[in-house]
Coordinates of C-alpha atoms and ligand atoms in Angstrom, one line a residue:
M399 CA 45.3 9.9 132.3
K400 CA 48.4 11.2 130.5
P401 CA 50.6 8.4 129.3
I402 CA 54.1 8.2 130.7
S403 CA 57.0 8.9 128.3
L404 CA 59.8 6.5 127.3
T405 CA 62.1 8.5 129.7
Q406 CA 59.7 8.0 132.6
F407 CA 59.2 4.3 131.8
L408 CA 63.0 3.7 131.7
I409 CA 63.5 5.6 135.0
E410 CA 60.9 3.4 136.6
Q411 CA 62.6 0.3 135.2
Q412 CA 65.9 1.5 136.7
R413 CA 64.3 2.1 140.1
E414 CA 62.8 -1.4 140.0
G415 CA 66.3 -2.7 139.5
R416 CA 65.6 -4.1 136.0
I417 CA 68.2 -2.0 134.2
N418 CA 71.2 0.2 135.2
A419 CA 71.8 3.8 134.2
D420 CA 74.0 2.7 131.2
L421 CA 71.3 0.6 129.7
R422 CA 68.7 3.3 130.3
L423 CA 71.0 5.8 128.4
L424 CA 71.5 3.2 125.6
I425 CA 67.8 2.9 125.0
E426 CA 67.3 6.6 125.1
V427 CA 70.1 7.2 122.6
V428 CA 68.7 4.5 120.2
A429 CA 65.2 6.1 120.5
R430 CA 66.7 9.5 119.8
A431 CA 68.5 8.1 116.7
C432 CA 65.2 6.5 115.6
K433 CA 63.5 9.9 115.9
R434 CA 66.2 11.3 113.5
I435 CA 65.8 8.5 111.1
S436 CA 62.0 8.9 111.2
I437 CA 62.4 12.6 110.3
A438 CA 64.7 11.7 107.4
V439 CA 62.3 9.0 106.1
G440 CA 59.4 11.4 106.5
K441 CA 61.0 14.0 104.3
G442 CA 61.2 11.5 101.4
A443 CA 62.1 13.1 98.1
L444 CA 62.2 16.6 99.7
G445 CA 65.2 15.4 101.8
G446 CA 67.1 14.0 98.9
V447 CA 67.3 10.6 100.7
L448 CA 65.6 8.3 98.2
G449 CA 67.4 6.1 95.8
S450 CA 70.6 4.1 95.7
A451 CA 73.9 5.1 97.4
G452 CA 75.7 3.2 94.6
T453 CA 77.6 1.1 97.1
E454 CA 77.4 -2.6 98.3
N455 CA 77.3 -4.0 101.8
V456 CA 79.1 -7.1 103.0
Q457 CA 76.1 -9.2 102.0
G458 CA 76.4 -8.1 98.4
E459 CA 73.2 -6.0 98.5
T460 CA 73.2 -2.5 96.9
Q461 CA 72.9 0.1 99.7
K462 CA 70.2 2.7 99.5
K463 CA 71.0 6.3 100.6
L464 CA 68.8 5.7 103.7
D465 CA 70.6 2.5 104.7
V466 CA 73.8 4.5 104.8
L467 CA 72.3 7.5 106.5
S468 CA 70.5 5.5 109.1
N469 CA 73.7 3.6 109.9
E470 CA 75.6 6.9 110.3
I471 CA 72.9 8.3 112.6
L472 CA 73.0 5.3 114.9
L473 CA 76.8 5.2 114.9
E474 CA 77.2 8.9 115.7
A475 CA 74.5 8.9 118.4
N476 CA 76.0 5.9 120.2
A477 CA 79.7 6.7 120.0
W478 CA 80.2 9.2 122.8
G479 CA 77.8 8.3 125.7
G480 CA 80.2 5.8 127.4
H481 CA 77.5 3.1 127.4
L482 CA 78.9 0.8 124.7
A483 CA 81.9 -1.4 124.2
A484 CA 81.3 -1.7 120.5
L485 CA 78.6 -1.8 117.8
A486 CA 77.9 -4.0 114.8
S487 CA 75.5 -3.4 111.9
E488 CA 74.1 -5.0 108.8
E489 CA 75.7 -2.3 106.8
M490 CA 79.3 -2.8 108.2
D491 CA 81.5 -5.7 107.4
D492 CA 83.1 -5.8 110.9
P493 CA 82.3 -4.6 114.4
H494 CA 82.8 -0.9 115.0
P495 CA 84.9 0.0 118.0
I496 CA 84.1 3.0 120.2
P497 CA 86.8 5.7 119.4
D498 CA 89.6 5.8 122.0
R499 CA 88.8 9.4 123.0
Y500 CA 85.5 8.2 124.5
P501 CA 84.9 6.1 127.6
K502 CA 83.7 2.5 127.0
G503 CA 80.8 0.8 128.6
E504 CA 79.7 -2.8 129.2
Y505 CA 77.2 -3.2 126.3
L506 CA 77.3 -4.4 122.7
L507 CA 74.7 -3.0 120.3
V508 CA 73.8 -4.8 117.1
F509 CA 71.4 -3.3 114.5
D510 CA 69.7 -3.4 111.1
P511 CA 69.6 0.4 110.6
L512 CA 67.0 0.3 107.9
D513 CA 64.9 -2.8 107.5
G514 CA 62.7 -3.1 104.3
S515 CA 65.0 -1.1 102.1
S516 CA 63.1 -2.2 99.0
N517 CA 60.2 -0.2 100.3
I518 CA 61.9 3.1 100.8
D519 CA 61.3 4.5 97.4
V520 CA 57.7 3.4 97.2
N521 CA 56.6 5.1 100.4
I522 CA 55.8 1.9 102.3
S523 CA 56.8 1.4 106.0
V524 CA 60.4 0.7 106.9
G525 CA 62.1 0.4 110.3
T526 CA 65.1 -0.1 112.5
I527 CA 65.8 -3.3 114.5
F528 CA 68.2 -3.5 117.4
S529 CA 69.6 -6.0 119.9
V530 CA 71.7 -5.4 123.1
L531 CA 74.2 -7.9 124.5
R532 CA 76.7 -7.7 127.3
C533 CA 80.4 -7.4 126.4
P534 CA 82.0 -10.6 127.7
E535 CA 83.9 -10.1 130.9
G536 CA 87.5 -9.0 130.6
V537 CA 87.2 -8.1 126.9
K538 CA 88.7 -4.6 126.3
N539 CA 88.5 -4.5 122.5
P540 CA 85.6 -6.5 121.4
D541 CA 86.0 -8.3 118.0
E542 CA 83.5 -10.4 116.1
K543 CA 83.9 -13.2 118.6
A544 CA 82.6 -11.1 121.5
F545 CA 79.3 -10.6 119.6
L546 CA 78.7 -14.3 118.9
Q547 CA 76.3 -15.0 121.8
P548 CA 73.0 -16.8 121.6
G549 CA 69.9 -14.7 121.5
T550 CA 69.0 -15.9 125.1
Q551 CA 71.8 -13.5 126.2
Q552 CA 70.1 -10.4 124.9
V553 CA 69.4 -7.9 127.7
A554 CA 67.1 -5.7 125.5
A555 CA 65.7 -5.7 121.9
G556 CA 63.5 -3.5 120.0
Y557 CA 62.4 -2.0 116.7
A558 CA 61.0 1.2 115.3
V559 CA 58.5 1.3 112.4
Y560 CA 58.4 4.4 110.3
G561 CA 54.9 4.0 109.1
S562 CA 51.8 6.2 109.2
S563 CA 53.0 6.9 112.7
T564 CA 56.4 6.1 114.1
V565 CA 56.3 3.4 116.9
L566 CA 59.1 2.1 119.1
V567 CA 58.6 -1.4 120.5
L568 CA 60.8 -2.5 123.3
T569 CA 61.5 -5.5 125.5
L570 CA 63.9 -5.5 128.5
G571 CA 63.0 -9.1 129.2
D572 CA 59.8 -8.3 131.1
G573 CA 57.1 -8.0 128.5
V574 CA 56.8 -5.9 125.3
H575 CA 55.9 -2.3 125.4
Q576 CA 55.0 0.1 122.6
F577 CA 55.7 3.8 122.4
T578 CA 54.4 6.2 119.7
L579 CA 56.4 9.2 118.6
D580 CA 54.6 12.4 119.3
R581 CA 55.9 14.5 116.4
E582 CA 55.0 17.8 118.1
Q583 CA 56.5 17.1 121.5
G584 CA 59.4 15.0 120.2
N585 CA 58.9 12.3 122.8
F586 CA 57.7 8.7 122.9
P587 CA 54.6 8.2 125.1
L588 CA 53.9 4.7 126.2
T589 CA 50.8 3.7 124.2
H590 CA 50.5 -0.1 124.8
S591 CA 51.9 -2.2 127.7
R592 CA 52.5 -5.9 127.8
L593 CA 51.5 -6.7 124.2
R594 CA 50.3 -10.3 123.7
I595 CA 50.2 -12.2 120.5
P596 CA 47.1 -14.4 120.2
E597 CA 48.1 -18.1 120.2
D598 CA 45.9 -18.9 117.2
T599 CA 45.6 -17.0 114.0
S600 CA 44.2 -17.2 110.4
E601 CA 46.7 -14.9 108.9
F602 CA 50.1 -15.7 107.4
A603 CA 52.9 -13.6 105.9
I604 CA 55.3 -15.1 103.3
N605 CA 56.8 -14.3 100.0
M606 CA 54.9 -16.9 97.9
S607 CA 57.0 -16.3 94.8
N608 CA 59.7 -18.6 96.3
M609 CA 57.3 -21.6 96.8
R610 CA 58.9 -23.8 94.2
H611 CA 62.2 -23.6 96.1
W612 CA 60.8 -24.6 99.5
E613 CA 61.4 -27.8 101.4
P614 CA 58.5 -30.4 101.3
P615 CA 57.3 -29.7 104.9
M616 CA 57.1 -26.0 104.2
R617 CA 55.1 -26.6 101.0
R618 CA 52.8 -29.0 102.9
Y619 CA 52.1 -26.3 105.5
I620 CA 51.3 -23.6 103.1
E621 CA 49.2 -25.9 100.8
E622 CA 47.1 -26.8 103.8
L623 CA 46.5 -23.1 104.6
L624 CA 45.6 -22.3 100.9
A625 CA 43.2 -25.2 100.9
G626 CA 41.1 -23.2 103.4
K627 CA 37.7 -24.4 104.6
T628 CA 37.6 -27.6 102.5
G629 CA 41.2 -28.6 103.3
P630 CA 42.6 -30.3 106.4
R631 CA 42.6 -27.1 108.5
G632 CA 38.9 -26.6 108.0
R633 CA 39.0 -22.8 107.8
D634 CA 40.1 -20.0 105.5
F635 CA 43.4 -18.2 105.9
N636 CA 44.3 -14.7 104.8
M637 CA 47.7 -13.6 103.5
R638 CA 49.6 -10.3 104.1
W639 CA 53.2 -9.5 103.0
V640 CA 54.7 -6.0 103.4
A641 CA 58.3 -7.1 102.6
S642 CA 59.5 -5.1 105.5
M643 CA 60.1 -7.5 108.4
V644 CA 59.5 -4.8 110.9
A645 CA 56.0 -4.0 109.5
D646 CA 55.0 -7.6 109.2
V647 CA 56.2 -8.4 112.7
H648 CA 54.4 -5.3 114.0
R649 CA 51.1 -6.5 112.5
I650 CA 51.6 -9.8 114.2
L651 CA 52.3 -8.2 117.5
T652 CA 49.1 -6.1 117.1
R653 CA 46.7 -8.8 115.9
G654 CA 48.5 -12.1 115.6
G655 CA 49.7 -14.1 112.6
I656 CA 52.7 -16.1 111.5
F657 CA 55.6 -14.6 109.6
I658 CA 57.8 -17.0 107.6
Y659 CA 61.1 -16.6 105.7
P660 CA 62.0 -20.2 105.2
R661 CA 65.1 -21.9 104.0
D662 CA 64.8 -22.3 100.3
L663 CA 66.8 -24.4 97.9
K664 CA 67.3 -21.7 95.3
D665 CA 70.8 -21.2 96.7
P666 CA 71.6 -24.3 98.9
G667 CA 74.6 -22.5 100.4
K668 CA 72.3 -19.9 101.9
P669 CA 70.3 -21.2 104.9
G670 CA 67.7 -18.3 104.8
K671 CA 67.4 -14.7 103.9
L672 CA 67.2 -13.0 107.2
R673 CA 70.2 -12.4 109.5
L674 CA 70.3 -14.0 112.9
M675 CA 72.0 -11.3 115.0
Y676 CA 70.1 -8.2 114.0
E677 CA 66.9 -9.4 112.5
A678 CA 65.9 -12.9 113.8
N679 CA 67.2 -12.7 117.4
P680 CA 65.7 -9.3 118.4
M681 CA 62.4 -10.2 116.8
A682 CA 62.4 -13.7 118.4
F683 CA 63.1 -12.1 121.8
I684 CA 60.2 -9.6 121.4
V685 CA 57.8 -12.3 120.0
E686 CA 58.6 -14.7 122.9
Q687 CA 58.1 -12.0 125.4
A688 CA 54.7 -11.3 123.9
G689 CA 53.7 -15.0 124.3
G690 CA 54.5 -16.1 120.7
A691 CA 57.1 -18.5 119.4
A692 CA 60.1 -18.2 117.1
T693 CA 62.0 -21.1 115.4
T694 CA 64.1 -21.9 112.3
G695 CA 61.5 -24.5 111.5
R696 CA 63.6 -26.9 113.5
E697 CA 65.0 -25.2 116.6
R698 CA 64.3 -22.2 118.8
I699 CA 66.0 -19.2 117.3
L700 CA 67.2 -17.8 120.6
D701 CA 69.2 -21.0 121.4
I702 CA 71.4 -20.7 118.3
T703 CA 75.1 -19.9 119.0
P704 CA 76.1 -17.7 116.1
A705 CA 79.1 -18.7 114.0
Q706 CA 79.3 -15.4 112.2
L707 CA 78.1 -11.8 112.7
H708 CA 76.2 -11.8 109.4
Q709 CA 74.9 -15.4 109.6
R710 CA 71.5 -16.1 108.0
V711 CA 68.7 -18.3 109.4
P712 CA 65.2 -19.4 108.4
V713 CA 62.6 -17.6 110.4
F714 CA 59.2 -18.8 111.6
L715 CA 57.6 -16.5 114.2
G716 CA 54.3 -15.3 115.6
S717 CA 51.2 -17.0 117.0
K718 CA 52.4 -20.0 119.0
N719 CA 50.1 -22.7 117.7
E720 CA 51.0 -22.1 114.1
V721 CA 54.7 -21.8 114.7
E722 CA 54.6 -25.1 116.6
R723 CA 52.6 -26.8 113.9
V724 CA 54.9 -25.9 111.0
T725 CA 58.0 -26.7 113.2
G726 CA 56.4 -30.1 113.9
Y727 CA 56.1 -30.7 110.1
H728 CA 59.8 -30.0 109.6
L729 CA 60.8 -32.3 112.5
A730 CA 58.5 -35.1 111.3
A731 CA 60.0 -34.9 107.8
D732 CA 63.5 -35.0 109.2
R733 CA 62.6 -38.0 111.4
A734 CA 61.1 -39.8 108.3
G735 CA 64.4 -39.1 106.5
E736 CA 62.6 -37.2 103.7
P737 CA 65.0 -35.7 101.2
A738 CA 65.0 -31.9 101.2
Ligands
AHG1342 P1 66.8 -5.4 104.6 O1 66.1 -4.3 103.9 O2 67.3 -4.9 105.9 O3 67.9 -6.0 103.7 O4 65.8 -6.6 105.0 C1 64.9 -7.0 104.0 C2 64.2 -8.2 104.4 C3 63.0 -8.1 105.3 O5 62.7 -6.9 105.8 C4 61.9 -8.6 104.5 O6 61.1 -9.4 105.3 C5 62.5 -9.3 103.4 O7 63.8 -8.9 103.3 C6 61.8 -9.1 102.1 O8 62.2 -10.1 101.2 P2 61.5 -10.3 99.7 O9 62.3 -9.4 98.9 O10 61.7 -11.7 99.5 O11 60.1 -9.9 99.8
MN1343 MN1 66.4 -6.1 107.4
MN1344 MN1 68.6 -3.2 106.5

């Protein structure tokens, strides 16, 4: 049987009362923007899109040409449809208002336009991550404060991976669905419904080079995994690290695993590397909707009330039993009053 397209899927969701016409349009527009980004990524050196843009974002990171281009594509695509009240992005210091000449809608869109920037120039998968919130009632010109809502308030979240194929993974709060870009037809047929992350896993994803900076419970957990069959876990574990969160999370959604970007003490002022609002929250929503878990090592990511748009958090997500175990190690160490 021919798979249904993203458009058909969204229309069915609207008919079932799960989304309204504006949210349907919003997802369609984001998918269209992802298609354009996918084309730009796919052109590589031929499109003149590789390398640095020579500018810095608010986090002090050097922007790549594709970071800037992807941000522009998402901004331009979302400005005029009337479905948004405002947007915010990793690549912009402050929220971006919808120009006055266009009607405004009830949603806020937050995104990481290009995740895994360090992999652009080496032809490894990168992606886009997005999260959708409602604009608080009565707010006409949403500022940063309007965005500072816990992840539990997300009405939709998703990501695209620009890999050997381009996939779009989406949750509207009722399971996780995967669409694959048909490059000839230009649409996104539904290729997997209701993805489930196995509760157990023998695969972990972490940047091991930071090990000396980790907190003791984190070191304990990884040392136990590395000890394999003869250690306390009694079995061997395998490691994978793409260094594009989208690609690592997509592997976990496909076959299980645990992804960790822990707090490290290299820079004590920095509570983690990944950003809460456009990396951790959308991924946590997707992972929970697929039966997995997502914590900071101490608390559920989706319960955090953000203090800032570009706030960073430690991230532990994926197969439930592993996330619960390592979270338990942190909480036990805190209870015992162990120094970090
Ligand atoms: P971004 O490219 O949007 O700044 O995000 C990069 C993130 C994430 O994708 C990845 O998991 C992590 O940084 C990679 O970090 P390492 O450089 O420590 O491998
Ligand atoms: Mn990112
Ligand atoms: Mn990015």
